[in-house]
Amino acid sequence: MRALVVDHTSPGHLSLTDVPDPQPAAHEALVRVEAISLNSGEVSRATDPATPNGARLGWDAAGVVVRAAADGSGPAEGDRVVTLGETGWAELRAVPATLLGTAPRDADPGALSTIPVAGLSALHVLRRTGQLLGRRVMVTGASGGVGRYAVQLAARAGAHVVAISRDPDRAGELRALGASEVRPEPAAVTEPVAAVLDNVGGPHLVAAFAALSAGGTLVSVGRSAGADAVLTPDALLGDAGRHDRSIRTFFLFGDPATDFAADLTWLAAEVTAGRLDPGISWRGPWTRHPEAVEALLTHRLHGKAVLVLD
């Protein structure tokens, strides 16, 4: 089969190469991949000189089961699925049932491929912040993959969503997704918020933490700013309505035993029905991967880049 592997001599630091077909274990289904989506972290790793040539990256893919798991777990042969797994961008992948979600047969594979990392991260972080109904929730980096899903899911849960985006052209789009307010930076938010999903880090994290009300939680998801978050001693004071605030870290695979199948299946149904917008900003055949990589590296994309396998 063919796969995209790290190749620092090629455009986009990736090249299409023949690799061995995967050999599924008894609890794994074999999936023929139809579409993949790129995450900024993966692209950064691919272009990092420290990443060795031949390395295979890539978490997100959607396709069709061509061989069901031998132990009877997971979807059946012929089912369309959305998959999560560090098995790379390739024509075939072997996936455990816990990392497979069943999708409607008429689902768009490209839209499905945006779900795993971005959709699951947004869903699980928002769950960590507790009850959202009637609460003010800030989402930084709201125009990105995780941010877009977080804005929509928080609004669906009844939150007053404060979306942070440095691009003024995104304001109308974010409001259409459910944001009640759109601000250029956390420092521009004048009323306290009960929770923050932070995709940016750096000074954004510091200012977002300052916006928390008593008992509020900031969950650090991404660090796209590439800058240090420096909290002064005064930032950690608990007086004047700032008591019991917290900063929490997040890693999607923090609990290796987590079964994502039900969440992936639900998200796939919501995206297919049009109740969640995946925000695809770039779509093309995977032979054009250098264009997608460049667009992500230069921050020209707001949303997801999807590669379709031919």
Tab-separated table of C-alpha atoms in Angstrom:
chain	number	residue	atom	x	y	z
A	1	MET	CA	0.000	0.000	0.000
A	2	ARG	CA	0.987	3.644	-0.276
A	3	ALA	CA	1.516	5.994	2.657
A	4	LEU	CA	2.712	9.524	3.318
A	5	VAL	CA	6.011	9.318	5.187
A	6	VAL	CA	8.397	11.991	6.414
A	7	ASP	CA	10.947	12.890	3.740
A	8	HIS	CA	12.854	16.099	4.387
A	9	THR	CA	14.087	16.180	0.774
A	10	SER	CA	10.537	16.404	-0.621
A	11	PRO	CA	8.101	19.339	-0.813
A	12	GLY	CA	6.106	19.555	2.382
A	13	HIS	CA	8.608	17.178	4.023
A	14	LEU	CA	6.382	14.256	3.020
A	15	SER	CA	6.427	11.772	0.163
A	16	LEU	CA	4.115	9.022	-1.074
A	17	THR	CA	5.914	5.725	-0.554
A	18	ASP	CA	5.128	2.023	-0.696
A	19	VAL	CA	5.009	0.449	2.766
A	20	PRO	CA	3.882	-2.969	4.027
A	21	ASP	CA	0.162	-3.558	4.533
A	22	PRO	CA	-0.914	-3.588	8.192
A	23	GLN	CA	-1.644	-6.947	9.826
A	24	PRO	CA	-4.653	-6.475	12.138
A	25	ALA	CA	-4.696	-8.068	15.569
A	26	ALA	CA	-7.804	-9.979	16.655
A	27	HIS	CA	-9.384	-6.850	18.187
A	28	GLU	CA	-8.657	-4.643	15.155
A	29	ALA	CA	-10.615	-3.961	11.981
A	30	LEU	CA	-8.881	-3.334	8.670
A	31	VAL	CA	-10.080	-0.059	7.142
A	32	ARG	CA	-9.647	1.153	3.566
A	33	VAL	CA	-9.025	4.872	3.979
A	34	GLU	CA	-10.947	7.339	1.824
A	35	ALA	CA	-9.911	10.668	3.416
A	36	ILE	CA	-7.550	12.021	6.042
A	37	SER	CA	-7.273	15.379	7.783
A	38	LEU	CA	-4.114	17.140	8.893
A	39	ASN	CA	-3.579	18.552	12.372
A	40	SER	CA	-1.183	21.443	12.938
A	41	GLY	CA	0.818	19.462	15.492
A	42	GLU	CA	1.381	16.655	12.998
A	43	VAL	CA	2.531	19.080	10.316
A	44	SER	CA	4.924	20.718	12.772
A	45	ARG	CA	6.400	17.316	13.602
A	46	ALA	CA	6.714	16.382	9.940
A	47	THR	CA	8.642	19.552	9.131
A	48	ASP	CA	10.846	19.343	12.252
A	49	PRO	CA	14.383	18.289	11.210
A	50	ALA	CA	14.537	16.147	14.358
A	51	THR	CA	11.786	13.870	12.994
A	52	PRO	CA	13.555	11.047	11.125
A	53	ASN	CA	12.966	10.300	7.467
A	54	GLY	CA	10.545	7.429	7.063
A	55	ALA	CA	8.487	8.313	10.136
A	56	ARG	CA	4.739	7.870	9.708
A	57	LEU	CA	2.452	10.440	11.286
A	58	GLY	CA	-1.279	11.051	11.257
A	59	TRP	CA	-4.202	10.406	13.594
A	60	ASP	CA	-7.353	11.210	11.611
A	61	ALA	CA	-8.920	9.117	8.859
A	62	ALA	CA	-12.274	7.960	7.540
A	63	GLY	CA	-13.056	5.023	5.303
A	64	VAL	CA	-14.761	1.648	4.964
A	65	VAL	CA	-14.169	-1.560	6.908
A	66	VAL	CA	-12.804	-4.220	4.538
A	67	ARG	CA	-12.196	-6.822	7.249
A	68	ALA	CA	-14.027	-6.836	10.584
A	69	ALA	CA	-12.187	-7.595	13.815
A	70	ALA	CA	-11.709	-11.333	14.266
A	71	ASP	CA	-12.965	-11.211	17.857
A	72	GLY	CA	-16.335	-9.840	16.718
A	73	SER	CA	-15.871	-6.381	18.234
A	74	GLY	CA	-16.529	-3.152	16.372
A	75	PRO	CA	-18.197	-2.400	13.026
A	76	ALA	CA	-18.969	-4.969	10.356
A	77	GLU	CA	-17.374	-5.358	6.957
A	78	GLY	CA	-18.684	-2.680	4.590
A	79	ASP	CA	-19.495	-0.154	7.319
A	80	ARG	CA	-18.342	3.424	6.798
A	81	VAL	CA	-16.265	4.517	9.795
A	82	VAL	CA	-14.339	7.392	11.316
A	83	THR	CA	-11.062	6.290	12.903
A	84	LEU	CA	-8.501	7.554	15.380
A	85	GLY	CA	-5.031	6.094	15.637
A	86	GLU	CA	-1.347	6.820	15.266
A	87	THR	CA	-1.072	4.514	12.290
A	88	GLY	CA	-0.290	7.228	9.805
A	89	TRP	CA	-1.684	8.624	6.580
A	90	ALA	CA	-2.020	5.481	4.481
A	91	GLU	CA	-4.373	3.562	2.213
A	92	LEU	CA	-5.075	0.961	4.901
A	93	ARG	CA	-5.086	1.096	8.687
A	94	ALA	CA	-5.699	-1.470	11.411
A	95	VAL	CA	-7.837	0.088	14.145
A	96	PRO	CA	-9.067	-1.225	17.517
A	97	ALA	CA	-12.850	-1.171	18.038
A	98	THR	CA	-12.402	1.440	20.805
A	99	LEU	CA	-11.030	3.908	18.235
A	100	LEU	CA	-13.689	3.339	15.553
A	101	GLY	CA	-16.976	5.153	15.151
A	102	THR	CA	-19.684	3.950	12.783
A	103	ALA	CA	-20.911	6.623	10.361
A	104	PRO	CA	-24.013	6.884	8.172
A	105	ARG	CA	-23.506	5.290	4.764
A	106	ASP	CA	-24.134	8.599	2.969
A	107	ALA	CA	-21.585	10.483	5.081
A	108	ASP	CA	-18.880	12.577	3.420
A	109	PRO	CA	-15.548	10.861	4.242
A	110	GLY	CA	-13.738	14.198	4.106
A	111	ALA	CA	-16.022	15.714	6.733
A	112	LEU	CA	-15.736	12.587	8.887
A	113	SER	CA	-11.950	12.750	8.790
A	114	THR	CA	-11.978	16.113	10.604
A	115	ILE	CA	-13.641	14.615	13.680
A	116	PRO	CA	-11.219	12.437	15.664
A	117	VAL	CA	-8.633	14.767	17.213
A	118	ALA	CA	-10.517	18.068	16.902
A	119	GLY	CA	-14.027	16.872	17.686
A	120	LEU	CA	-13.083	14.487	20.493
A	121	SER	CA	-10.757	17.056	22.091
A	122	ALA	CA	-13.467	19.727	22.119
A	123	LEU	CA	-16.081	17.315	23.466
A	124	HIS	CA	-13.913	15.889	26.258
A	125	VAL	CA	-12.522	19.244	27.380
A	126	LEU	CA	-15.987	20.783	27.613
A	127	ARG	CA	-17.133	17.830	29.689
A	128	ARG	CA	-14.262	18.502	32.093
A	129	THR	CA	-15.472	22.035	32.719
A	130	GLY	CA	-18.774	20.811	34.166
A	131	GLN	CA	-22.271	22.173	33.616
A	132	LEU	CA	-22.374	24.642	30.700
A	133	LEU	CA	-26.033	25.675	30.628
A	134	GLY	CA	-26.289	29.412	31.259
A	135	ARG	CA	-22.553	29.842	31.895
A	136	ARG	CA	-20.024	32.028	30.073
A	137	VAL	CA	-17.423	29.898	28.288
A	138	MET	CA	-14.383	31.288	26.460
A	139	VAL	CA	-12.802	29.487	23.494
A	140	THR	CA	-9.442	30.817	22.299
A	141	GLY	CA	-8.225	29.955	18.814
A	142	ALA	CA	-11.908	29.666	17.953
A	143	SER	CA	-11.283	29.627	14.184
A	144	GLY	CA	-9.143	26.472	14.340
A	145	GLY	CA	-10.204	22.851	14.163
A	146	VAL	CA	-10.704	22.249	17.900
A	147	GLY	CA	-12.003	25.785	18.423
A	148	ARG	CA	-14.783	25.518	15.836
A	149	TYR	CA	-16.054	22.272	17.298
A	150	ALA	CA	-15.825	23.717	20.829
A	151	VAL	CA	-17.841	26.827	19.915
A	152	GLN	CA	-20.619	24.700	18.407
A	153	LEU	CA	-20.722	22.096	21.178
A	154	ALA	CA	-20.660	24.687	23.978
A	155	ALA	CA	-23.467	26.640	22.321
A	156	ARG	CA	-25.478	23.419	21.893
A	157	ALA	CA	-25.044	22.809	25.637
A	158	GLY	CA	-26.565	26.210	26.449
A	159	ALA	CA	-23.423	28.215	27.143
A	160	HIS	CA	-22.874	31.894	26.375
A	161	VAL	CA	-19.838	31.373	24.148
A	162	VAL	CA	-17.106	33.999	24.017
A	163	ALA	CA	-15.042	33.187	20.910
A	164	ILE	CA	-11.513	34.579	20.610
A	165	SER	CA	-10.156	35.079	17.093
A	166	ARG	CA	-7.481	37.474	15.902
A	167	ASP	CA	-9.015	37.548	12.423
A	168	PRO	CA	-11.888	40.078	12.270
A	169	ASP	CA	-13.178	38.395	9.107
A	170	ARG	CA	-14.117	35.327	11.154
A	171	ALA	CA	-16.584	37.141	13.444
A	172	GLY	CA	-19.708	36.542	11.343
A	173	GLU	CA	-18.816	32.907	10.775
A	174	LEU	CA	-18.217	32.268	14.483
A	175	ARG	CA	-21.499	33.912	15.426
A	176	ALA	CA	-23.252	31.665	12.906
A	177	LEU	CA	-21.678	28.676	14.659
A	178	GLY	CA	-23.149	29.778	17.985
A	179	ALA	CA	-20.779	32.327	19.506
A	180	SER	CA	-22.545	35.050	21.506
A	181	GLU	CA	-19.460	37.286	21.514
A	182	VAL	CA	-16.372	37.428	19.301
A	183	ARG	CA	-13.292	39.218	20.656
A	184	PRO	CA	-9.795	39.660	19.180
A	185	GLU	CA	-8.031	38.619	22.402
A	186	PRO	CA	-8.913	37.487	25.944
A	187	ALA	CA	-7.879	40.859	27.379
A	188	ALA	CA	-10.795	42.427	25.477
A	189	VAL	CA	-13.340	40.351	27.429
A	190	THR	CA	-14.871	42.596	30.099
A	191	GLU	CA	-17.072	40.126	32.014
A	192	PRO	CA	-15.738	37.061	33.876
A	193	VAL	CA	-16.093	33.604	32.375
A	194	ALA	CA	-16.693	30.314	34.167
A	195	ALA	CA	-14.517	28.187	31.874
A	196	VAL	CA	-11.863	28.528	29.185
A	197	LEU	CA	-10.821	26.109	26.456
A	198	ASP	CA	-7.423	27.494	25.439
A	199	ASN	CA	-5.904	26.470	22.108
A	200	VAL	CA	-3.292	29.222	21.938
A	201	GLY	CA	-1.201	29.377	25.114
A	202	GLY	CA	1.364	32.102	25.740
A	203	PRO	CA	-0.023	35.550	26.645
A	204	HIS	CA	-3.507	34.382	25.600
A	205	LEU	CA	-3.483	31.798	28.389
A	206	VAL	CA	-2.378	34.402	30.942
A	207	ALA	CA	-5.115	36.867	29.960
A	208	ALA	CA	-7.750	34.128	29.739
A	209	PHE	CA	-6.853	32.916	33.244
A	210	ALA	CA	-7.303	36.472	34.508
A	211	ALA	CA	-10.820	36.478	33.047
A	212	LEU	CA	-11.931	33.460	35.114
A	213	SER	CA	-14.510	33.941	37.839
A	214	ALA	CA	-14.237	32.248	41.237
A	215	GLY	CA	-14.190	28.474	40.868
A	216	GLY	CA	-13.463	28.745	37.144
A	217	THR	CA	-11.340	26.317	35.154
A	218	LEU	CA	-8.990	26.880	32.222
A	219	VAL	CA	-8.078	23.764	30.230
A	220	SER	CA	-4.905	24.090	28.182
A	221	VAL	CA	-5.364	22.211	24.910
A	222	GLY	CA	-2.954	23.799	22.409
A	223	ARG	CA	0.052	26.092	22.260
A	224	SER	CA	-0.177	27.573	18.772
A	225	ALA	CA	1.337	30.867	19.976
A	226	GLY	CA	4.673	29.125	20.484
A	227	ALA	CA	5.383	31.515	23.366
A	228	ASP	CA	5.835	31.129	27.114
A	229	ALA	CA	2.867	31.712	29.406
A	230	VAL	CA	4.314	33.831	32.228
A	231	LEU	CA	2.061	34.201	35.266
A	232	THR	CA	3.130	36.910	37.709
A	233	PRO	CA	2.636	36.302	41.455
A	234	ASP	CA	-0.340	38.683	41.439
A	235	ALA	CA	-2.042	36.584	38.753
A	236	LEU	CA	-2.407	33.796	41.300
A	237	LEU	CA	-4.095	35.857	44.008
A	238	GLY	CA	-7.444	34.541	45.200
A	239	ASP	CA	-9.055	37.758	46.403
A	240	ALA	CA	-11.615	39.983	44.660
A	241	GLY	CA	-13.669	37.135	43.238
A	242	ARG	CA	-10.673	35.141	42.031
A	243	HIS	CA	-10.836	32.288	44.554
A	244	ASP	CA	-10.348	28.639	43.592
A	245	ARG	CA	-9.470	29.135	39.917
A	246	SER	CA	-7.496	26.375	38.241
A	247	ILE	CA	-5.448	25.534	35.148
A	248	ARG	CA	-5.727	21.965	33.898
A	249	THR	CA	-3.683	20.135	31.295
A	250	PHE	CA	-5.245	17.924	28.645
A	251	PHE	CA	-4.124	14.921	26.629
A	252	LEU	CA	-6.685	13.020	24.585
A	253	PHE	CA	-4.978	9.711	25.343
A	254	GLY	CA	-4.392	10.484	28.991
A	255	ASP	CA	-6.395	7.398	29.914
A	256	PRO	CA	-5.294	4.568	27.582
A	257	ALA	CA	-8.421	2.584	28.482
A	258	THR	CA	-10.822	5.237	27.137
A	259	ASP	CA	-13.321	3.856	24.630
A	260	PHE	CA	-14.028	6.562	22.032
A	261	ALA	CA	-16.366	4.490	19.848
A	262	ALA	CA	-19.644	5.954	21.115
A	263	ASP	CA	-18.405	9.555	20.963
A	264	LEU	CA	-17.001	9.107	17.442
A	265	THR	CA	-20.285	7.557	16.299
A	266	TRP	CA	-22.316	10.428	17.794
A	267	LEU	CA	-20.063	13.114	16.309
A	268	ALA	CA	-20.199	11.404	12.903
A	269	ALA	CA	-23.995	11.451	12.977
A	270	GLU	CA	-24.086	15.127	13.982
A	271	VAL	CA	-21.663	16.168	11.232
A	272	THR	CA	-23.506	14.112	8.598
A	273	ALA	CA	-26.865	15.611	9.623
A	274	GLY	CA	-25.426	19.132	9.332
A	275	ARG	CA	-25.793	19.904	13.028
A	276	LEU	CA	-22.023	20.323	13.362
A	277	ASP	CA	-19.942	22.167	10.767
A	278	PRO	CA	-16.483	20.552	10.356
A	279	GLY	CA	-15.023	23.723	8.869
A	280	ILE	CA	-13.076	22.333	5.926
A	281	SER	CA	-10.895	25.143	4.573
A	282	TRP	CA	-8.839	23.117	2.104
A	283	ARG	CA	-9.634	19.879	0.279
A	284	GLY	CA	-7.725	18.091	-2.453
A	285	PRO	CA	-6.185	14.767	-3.524
A	286	TRP	CA	-3.403	13.526	-1.280
A	287	THR	CA	-0.933	13.955	-4.135
A	288	ARG	CA	-1.273	17.708	-3.433
A	289	HIS	CA	-0.193	17.351	0.191
A	290	PRO	CA	2.595	19.991	-0.110
A	291	GLU	CA	-0.055	22.694	-0.696
A	292	ALA	CA	-1.971	21.707	2.421
A	293	VAL	CA	1.180	21.576	4.525
A	294	GLU	CA	2.272	25.023	3.351
A	295	ALA	CA	-1.157	26.504	4.040
A	296	LEU	CA	-1.122	25.134	7.598
A	297	LEU	CA	2.441	26.267	8.285
A	298	THR	CA	1.734	29.817	7.082
A	299	HIS	CA	-1.537	29.984	9.062
A	300	ARG	CA	-3.538	30.696	5.905
A	301	LEU	CA	-6.153	28.139	6.918
A	302	HIS	CA	-8.930	28.650	9.427
A	303	GLY	CA	-10.339	25.191	9.975
A	304	LYS	CA	-9.306	21.808	8.640
A	305	ALA	CA	-7.258	20.602	5.682
A	306	VAL	CA	-8.540	17.356	4.119
A	307	LEU	CA	-6.684	15.043	1.773
A	308	VAL	CA	-8.777	12.664	-0.348
A	309	LEU	CA	-7.231	9.356	-1.383
A	310	ASP	CA	-7.657	8.430	-5.030
